[in-house]
């Protein structure tokens, strides 16, 4: 989803800001998630998914689009490596500010 579209969806409260990460990954994805749990990630003018080099960079992009909070959704495969029963999936709400 293009930045202008995402900004409008945030303004209309149709999407909640989200940042996606995978443990040990060198980038983050940002966008919105709807009430059905469907992700709408930021894309550039060519339609390529935008990536961010740090959590802070992703946060700043969402702040520019009018978001004041975001869900950090992080996954890890470490539980599979040790045979743990957990899913290796964690979510935390972040308060966004300059």
mmCIF file of N, CA and C in Angstrom:
data_model
loop_
_atom_site.group_PDB
_atom_site.id
_atom_site.type_symbol
_atom_site.label_atom_id
_atom_site.label_comp_id
_atom_site.label_asym_id
_atom_site.label_seq_id
_atom_site.Cartn_x
_atom_site.Cartn_y
_atom_site.Cartn_z
ATOM 1 N N UNK A 1 0.839 -1.166 0.000
ATOM 2 C CA UNK A 1 0.000 0.000 0.000
ATOM 3 C C UNK A 1 0.893 1.241 0.000
ATOM 4 N N UNK A 2 0.589 2.180 -0.839
ATOM 5 C CA UNK A 2 1.340 3.439 -0.928
ATOM 6 C C UNK A 2 1.155 4.259 0.358
ATOM 7 N N UNK A 3 2.124 5.111 0.655
ATOM 8 C CA UNK A 3 2.118 5.917 1.873
ATOM 9 C C UNK A 3 0.845 6.746 2.023
ATOM 10 N N UNK A 4 0.425 7.409 0.962
ATOM 11 C CA UNK A 4 -0.769 8.263 1.042
ATOM 12 C C UNK A 4 -2.012 7.450 1.389
ATOM 13 N N UNK A 5 -2.126 6.264 0.822
ATOM 14 C CA UNK A 5 -3.277 5.407 1.116
ATOM 15 C C UNK A 5 -3.255 4.958 2.579
ATOM 16 N N UNK A 6 -2.083 4.550 3.035
ATOM 17 C CA UNK A 6 -1.953 4.089 4.407
ATOM 18 C C UNK A 6 -2.266 5.217 5.386
ATOM 19 N N UNK A 7 -1.779 6.409 5.090
ATOM 20 C CA UNK A 7 -2.051 7.573 5.938
ATOM 21 C C UNK A 7 -3.550 7.806 6.062
ATOM 22 N N UNK A 8 -4.256 7.698 4.954
ATOM 23 C CA UNK A 8 -5.705 7.885 4.965
ATOM 24 C C UNK A 8 -6.395 6.801 5.802
ATOM 25 N N UNK A 9 -5.964 5.568 5.674
ATOM 26 C CA UNK A 9 -6.555 4.469 6.454
ATOM 27 C C UNK A 9 -6.301 4.660 7.950
ATOM 28 N N UNK A 10 -5.110 5.157 8.320
ATOM 29 C CA UNK A 10 -4.841 5.456 9.726
ATOM 30 C C UNK A 10 -5.765 6.567 10.217
ATOM 31 N N UNK A 11 -5.920 7.602 9.402
ATOM 32 C CA UNK A 11 -6.759 8.744 9.769
ATOM 33 C C UNK A 11 -8.212 8.314 9.984
ATOM 34 N N UNK A 12 -8.672 7.394 9.153
ATOM 35 C CA UNK A 12 -10.052 6.898 9.240
ATOM 36 C C UNK A 12 -10.202 5.767 10.269
ATOM 37 N N UNK A 13 -9.109 5.393 10.934
ATOM 38 C CA UNK A 13 -9.081 4.313 11.929
ATOM 39 C C UNK A 13 -9.500 2.970 11.330
ATOM 40 N N UNK A 14 -9.168 2.764 10.055
ATOM 41 C CA UNK A 14 -9.503 1.512 9.374
ATOM 42 C C UNK A 14 -8.395 0.476 9.499
ATOM 43 N N UNK A 15 -7.178 0.946 9.788
ATOM 44 C CA UNK A 15 -6.035 0.056 9.974
ATOM 45 C C UNK A 15 -5.281 0.457 11.232
ATOM 46 N N UNK A 16 -4.650 -0.526 11.875
ATOM 47 C CA UNK A 16 -3.769 -0.274 13.002
ATOM 48 C C UNK A 16 -2.332 -0.416 12.512
ATOM 49 N N UNK A 17 -1.472 0.504 12.936
ATOM 50 C CA UNK A 17 -0.076 0.469 12.514
ATOM 51 C C UNK A 17 0.603 -0.786 13.051
ATOM 52 N N UNK A 18 1.478 -1.351 12.217
ATOM 53 C CA UNK A 18 2.187 -2.572 12.599
ATOM 54 C C UNK A 18 3.605 -2.529 12.036
ATOM 55 N N UNK A 19 4.529 -3.109 12.806
ATOM 56 C CA UNK A 19 5.906 -3.299 12.358
ATOM 57 C C UNK A 19 6.200 -4.781 12.482
ATOM 58 N N UNK A 20 6.665 -5.382 11.401
ATOM 59 C CA UNK A 20 6.961 -6.815 11.389
ATOM 60 C C UNK A 20 8.459 -7.035 11.443
ATOM 61 N N UNK A 21 8.862 -8.047 12.206
ATOM 62 C CA UNK A 21 10.274 -8.362 12.330
ATOM 63 C C UNK A 21 10.434 -9.861 12.515
ATOM 64 N N UNK A 22 11.578 -10.355 12.112
ATOM 65 C CA UNK A 22 11.933 -11.744 12.321
ATOM 66 C C UNK A 22 13.264 -11.739 13.059
ATOM 67 N N UNK A 23 13.364 -12.502 14.131
ATOM 68 C CA UNK A 23 14.582 -12.509 14.940
ATOM 69 C C UNK A 23 15.819 -12.700 14.066
ATOM 70 N N UNK A 24 16.837 -11.941 14.349
ATOM 71 C CA UNK A 24 18.120 -11.961 13.636
ATOM 72 C C UNK A 24 18.045 -11.419 12.219
ATOM 73 N N UNK A 25 16.930 -10.839 11.830
ATOM 74 C CA UNK A 25 16.805 -10.244 10.509
ATOM 75 C C UNK A 25 17.433 -8.862 10.531
ATOM 76 N N UNK A 26 17.895 -8.421 9.390
ATOM 77 C CA UNK A 26 18.529 -7.108 9.298
ATOM 78 C C UNK A 26 17.570 -6.028 8.819
ATOM 79 N N UNK A 27 16.275 -6.337 8.755
ATOM 80 C CA UNK A 27 15.331 -5.317 8.322
ATOM 81 C C UNK A 27 13.966 -5.507 8.982
ATOM 82 N N UNK A 28 13.157 -4.463 8.869
ATOM 83 C CA UNK A 28 11.800 -4.444 9.407
ATOM 84 C C UNK A 28 10.855 -4.050 8.283
ATOM 85 N N UNK A 29 9.614 -4.474 8.397
ATOM 86 C CA UNK A 29 8.552 -4.082 7.475
ATOM 87 C C UNK A 29 7.542 -3.265 8.266
ATOM 88 N N UNK A 30 6.882 -2.321 7.624
ATOM 89 C CA UNK A 30 5.903 -1.475 8.310
ATOM 90 C C UNK A 30 4.660 -1.340 7.450
ATOM 91 N N UNK A 31 3.543 -1.116 8.118
ATOM 92 C CA UNK A 31 2.289 -0.932 7.409
ATOM 93 C C UNK A 31 1.138 -0.927 8.377
ATOM 94 N N UNK A 32 0.038 -1.521 7.953
ATOM 95 C CA UNK A 32 -1.159 -1.582 8.781
ATOM 96 C C UNK A 32 -1.746 -2.967 8.777
ATOM 97 N N UNK A 33 -2.563 -3.225 9.768
ATOM 98 C CA UNK A 33 -3.274 -4.500 9.858
ATOM 99 C C UNK A 33 -4.749 -4.175 10.079
ATOM 100 N N UNK A 34 -5.625 -4.892 9.368
ATOM 101 C CA UNK A 34 -7.059 -4.631 9.490
ATOM 102 C C UNK A 34 -7.682 -5.545 10.551
ATOM 103 N N UNK A 35 -8.976 -5.400 10.763
ATOM 104 C CA UNK A 35 -9.683 -6.178 11.783
ATOM 105 C C UNK A 35 -9.712 -7.670 11.488
ATOM 106 N N UNK A 36 -9.467 -8.054 10.243
ATOM 107 C CA UNK A 36 -9.430 -9.475 9.874
ATOM 108 C C UNK A 36 -8.042 -10.079 10.057
ATOM 109 N N UNK A 37 -7.064 -9.242 10.454
ATOM 110 C CA UNK A 37 -5.700 -9.721 10.630
ATOM 111 C C UNK A 37 -4.882 -9.701 9.354
ATOM 112 N N UNK A 38 -5.401 -9.064 8.309
ATOM 113 C CA UNK A 38 -4.676 -8.968 7.039
ATOM 114 C C UNK A 38 -3.714 -7.783 7.088
ATOM 115 N N UNK A 39 -2.482 -8.031 6.638
ATOM 116 C CA UNK A 39 -1.450 -7.009 6.630
ATOM 117 C C UNK A 39 -1.472 -6.237 5.307
ATOM 118 N N UNK A 40 -1.222 -4.928 5.414
ATOM 119 C CA UNK A 40 -1.135 -4.035 4.264
ATOM 120 C C UNK A 40 0.185 -3.282 4.430
ATOM 121 N N UNK A 41 1.233 -3.808 3.815
ATOM 122 C CA UNK A 41 2.572 -3.272 4.007
ATOM 123 C C UNK A 41 2.861 -2.103 3.085
ATOM 124 N N UNK A 42 3.710 -1.207 3.556
ATOM 125 C CA UNK A 42 4.127 -0.058 2.748
ATOM 126 C C UNK A 42 4.898 -0.528 1.525
ATOM 127 N N UNK A 43 4.573 0.069 0.392
ATOM 128 C CA UNK A 43 5.295 -0.221 -0.848
ATOM 129 C C UNK A 43 5.784 1.089 -1.452
ATOM 130 N N UNK A 44 6.842 0.986 -2.255
ATOM 131 C CA UNK A 44 7.355 2.173 -2.937
ATOM 132 C C UNK A 44 6.555 2.419 -4.218
ATOM 133 N N UNK A 45 6.960 3.400 -5.002
ATOM 134 C CA UNK A 45 6.227 3.763 -6.218
ATOM 135 C C UNK A 45 6.204 2.661 -7.264
ATOM 136 N N UNK A 46 7.166 1.734 -7.181
ATOM 137 C CA UNK A 46 7.218 0.606 -8.115
ATOM 138 C C UNK A 46 6.445 -0.605 -7.606
ATOM 139 N N UNK A 47 5.884 -0.491 -6.407
ATOM 140 C CA UNK A 47 5.122 -1.596 -5.839
ATOM 141 C C UNK A 47 5.948 -2.591 -5.042
ATOM 142 N N UNK A 48 7.229 -2.258 -4.798
ATOM 143 C CA UNK A 48 8.091 -3.133 -4.003
ATOM 144 C C UNK A 48 7.886 -2.854 -2.518
ATOM 145 N N UNK A 49 7.828 -3.903 -1.715
ATOM 146 C CA UNK A 49 7.682 -3.736 -0.276
ATOM 147 C C UNK A 49 8.870 -2.968 0.272
ATOM 148 N N UNK A 50 8.576 -1.938 1.058
ATOM 149 C CA UNK A 50 9.636 -1.121 1.646
ATOM 150 C C UNK A 50 10.223 -1.840 2.862
ATOM 151 N N UNK A 51 11.533 -1.770 3.016
ATOM 152 C CA UNK A 51 12.187 -2.343 4.181
ATOM 153 C C UNK A 51 12.912 -1.227 4.929
ATOM 154 N N UNK A 52 13.049 -1.421 6.225
ATOM 155 C CA UNK A 52 13.680 -0.431 7.088
ATOM 156 C C UNK A 52 14.826 -1.097 7.834
ATOM 157 N N UNK A 53 15.937 -0.379 7.980
ATOM 158 C CA UNK A 53 17.154 -0.951 8.560
ATOM 159 C C UNK A 53 17.136 -1.027 10.080
ATOM 160 N N UNK A 54 16.176 -0.352 10.702
ATOM 161 C CA UNK A 54 16.084 -0.387 12.160
ATOM 162 C C UNK A 54 14.631 -0.235 12.589
ATOM 163 N N UNK A 55 14.373 -0.621 13.813
ATOM 164 C CA UNK A 55 13.041 -0.439 14.375
ATOM 165 C C UNK A 55 12.695 1.040 14.403
ATOM 166 N N UNK A 56 13.650 1.871 14.778
ATOM 167 C CA UNK A 56 13.405 3.305 14.851
ATOM 168 C C UNK A 56 13.061 3.897 13.489
ATOM 169 N N UNK A 57 13.722 3.447 12.442
ATOM 170 C CA UNK A 57 13.429 3.936 11.099
ATOM 171 C C UNK A 57 11.981 3.584 10.707
ATOM 172 N N UNK A 58 11.545 2.384 11.035
ATOM 173 C CA UNK A 58 10.165 1.980 10.755
ATOM 174 C C UNK A 58 9.181 2.806 11.579
ATOM 175 N N UNK A 59 9.523 3.043 12.850
ATOM 176 C CA UNK A 59 8.667 3.871 13.697
ATOM 177 C C UNK A 59 8.518 5.276 13.127
ATOM 178 N N UNK A 60 9.616 5.864 12.705
ATOM 179 C CA UNK A 60 9.577 7.232 12.177
ATOM 180 C C UNK A 60 8.717 7.320 10.918
ATOM 181 N N UNK A 61 8.760 6.298 10.076
ATOM 182 C CA UNK A 61 7.922 6.290 8.872
ATOM 183 C C UNK A 61 6.446 6.274 9.265
ATOM 184 N N UNK A 62 6.095 5.457 10.255
ATOM 185 C CA UNK A 62 4.695 5.387 10.695
ATOM 186 C C UNK A 62 4.255 6.690 11.357
ATOM 187 N N UNK A 63 5.155 7.326 12.104
ATOM 188 C CA UNK A 63 4.837 8.625 12.712
ATOM 189 C C UNK A 63 4.519 9.648 11.623
ATOM 190 N N UNK A 64 5.317 9.649 10.549
ATOM 191 C CA UNK A 64 5.072 10.576 9.433
ATOM 192 C C UNK A 64 3.702 10.342 8.796
ATOM 193 N N UNK A 65 3.175 9.135 8.932
ATOM 194 C CA UNK A 65 1.867 8.809 8.356
ATOM 195 C C UNK A 65 0.733 9.018 9.355
ATOM 196 N N UNK A 66 1.055 9.557 10.522
ATOM 197 C CA UNK A 66 0.028 9.904 11.494
ATOM 198 C C UNK A 66 -0.224 8.872 12.581
ATOM 199 N N UNK A 67 0.542 7.805 12.629
ATOM 200 C CA UNK A 67 0.343 6.790 13.667
ATOM 201 C C UNK A 67 0.934 7.271 14.994
ATOM 202 N N UNK A 68 0.249 6.972 16.083
ATOM 203 C CA UNK A 68 0.741 7.320 17.416
ATOM 204 C C UNK A 68 1.112 6.077 18.219
ATOM 205 N N UNK A 69 0.704 4.920 17.725
ATOM 206 C CA UNK A 69 1.085 3.654 18.347
ATOM 207 C C UNK A 69 1.142 2.587 17.262
ATOM 208 N N UNK A 70 1.878 1.532 17.544
ATOM 209 C CA UNK A 70 2.010 0.442 16.573
ATOM 210 C C UNK A 70 2.218 -0.871 17.325
ATOM 211 N N UNK A 71 1.848 -1.944 16.691
ATOM 212 C CA UNK A 71 2.121 -3.277 17.223
ATOM 213 C C UNK A 71 3.421 -3.761 16.599
ATOM 214 N N UNK A 72 4.391 -4.132 17.442
ATOM 215 C CA UNK A 72 5.603 -4.784 16.964
ATOM 216 C C UNK A 72 5.315 -6.280 16.993
ATOM 217 N N UNK A 73 5.321 -6.886 15.837
ATOM 218 C CA UNK A 73 5.006 -8.307 15.662
ATOM 219 C C UNK A 73 6.295 -9.016 15.258
ATOM 220 N N UNK A 74 6.858 -9.800 16.190
ATOM 221 C CA UNK A 74 8.151 -10.437 15.950
ATOM 222 C C UNK A 74 8.028 -11.956 16.028
ATOM 223 N N UNK A 75 8.680 -12.605 15.087
ATOM 224 C CA UNK A 75 8.703 -14.067 15.064
ATOM 225 C C UNK A 75 10.134 -14.565 15.182
ATOM 226 N N UNK A 76 10.276 -15.742 15.749
ATOM 227 C CA UNK A 76 11.576 -16.377 15.885
ATOM 228 C C UNK A 76 11.422 -17.883 15.687
ATOM 229 N N UNK A 77 12.460 -18.497 15.193
ATOM 230 C CA UNK A 77 12.442 -19.950 14.988
ATOM 231 C C UNK A 77 13.201 -20.677 16.095
ATOM 232 N N UNK A 78 13.687 -19.940 17.086
ATOM 233 C CA UNK A 78 14.497 -20.566 18.127
ATOM 234 C C UNK A 78 13.738 -21.632 18.905
ATOM 235 N N UNK A 79 12.426 -21.453 19.063
ATOM 236 C CA UNK A 79 11.655 -22.463 19.780
ATOM 237 C C UNK A 79 11.698 -23.809 19.058
ATOM 238 N N UNK A 80 11.717 -23.775 17.732
ATOM 239 C CA UNK A 80 11.799 -25.014 16.956
ATOM 240 C C UNK A 80 13.149 -25.695 17.154
ATOM 241 N N UNK A 81 14.184 -24.887 17.348
ATOM 242 C CA UNK A 81 15.530 -25.438 17.487
ATOM 243 C C UNK A 81 15.699 -26.206 18.795
ATOM 244 N N UNK A 82 14.969 -25.795 19.819
ATOM 245 C CA UNK A 82 15.114 -26.449 21.114
ATOM 246 C C UNK A 82 13.910 -27.320 21.466
ATOM 247 N N UNK A 83 12.974 -27.422 20.548
ATOM 248 C CA UNK A 83 11.804 -28.268 20.754
ATOM 249 C C UNK A 83 10.802 -27.710 21.735
ATOM 250 N N UNK A 84 10.771 -26.404 21.894
ATOM 251 C CA UNK A 84 9.828 -25.774 22.810
ATOM 252 C C UNK A 84 8.418 -25.838 22.253
ATOM 253 N N UNK A 85 7.460 -25.818 23.142
ATOM 254 C CA UNK A 85 6.059 -25.897 22.744
ATOM 255 C C UNK A 85 5.488 -24.538 22.355
ATOM 256 N N UNK A 86 6.217 -23.457 22.592
ATOM 257 C CA UNK A 86 5.697 -22.127 22.270
ATOM 258 C C UNK A 86 5.776 -21.863 20.767
ATOM 259 N N UNK A 87 5.087 -20.826 20.351
ATOM 260 C CA UNK A 87 5.004 -20.519 18.927
ATOM 261 C C UNK A 87 6.161 -19.667 18.420
ATOM 262 N N UNK A 88 6.930 -19.037 19.300
ATOM 263 C CA UNK A 88 8.009 -18.165 18.851
ATOM 264 C C UNK A 88 7.502 -16.893 18.206
ATOM 265 N N UNK A 89 6.340 -16.457 18.653
ATOM 266 C CA UNK A 89 5.686 -15.303 18.062
ATOM 267 C C UNK A 89 5.295 -14.364 19.196
ATOM 268 N N UNK A 90 5.739 -13.120 19.124
ATOM 269 C CA UNK A 90 5.408 -12.168 20.168
ATOM 270 C C UNK A 90 4.931 -10.853 19.609
ATOM 271 N N UNK A 91 4.008 -10.231 20.333
ATOM 272 C CA UNK A 91 3.490 -8.925 19.934
ATOM 273 C C UNK A 91 3.548 -8.004 21.140
ATOM 274 N N UNK A 92 3.921 -6.752 20.867
ATOM 275 C CA UNK A 92 3.940 -5.738 21.914
ATOM 276 C C UNK A 92 3.493 -4.415 21.299
ATOM 277 N N UNK A 93 2.731 -3.638 22.073
ATOM 278 C CA UNK A 93 2.290 -2.331 21.581
ATOM 279 C C UNK A 93 3.345 -1.278 21.906
ATOM 280 N N UNK A 94 3.716 -0.502 20.905
ATOM 281 C CA UNK A 94 4.680 0.578 21.056
ATOM 282 C C UNK A 94 3.978 1.927 20.984
ATOM 283 N N UNK A 95 4.367 2.841 21.842
ATOM 284 C CA UNK A 95 3.916 4.219 21.739
ATOM 285 C C UNK A 95 4.921 4.948 20.859
ATOM 286 N N UNK A 96 4.445 5.582 19.799
ATOM 287 C CA UNK A 96 5.322 6.242 18.844
ATOM 288 C C UNK A 96 5.426 7.724 19.146
ATOM 289 N N UNK A 97 6.660 8.228 19.167
ATOM 290 C CA UNK A 97 6.877 9.661 19.357
ATOM 291 C C UNK A 97 8.220 10.054 18.734
ATOM 292 N N UNK A 98 8.350 11.327 18.417
ATOM 293 C CA UNK A 98 9.584 11.850 17.807
ATOM 294 C C UNK A 98 10.715 11.773 18.766
#
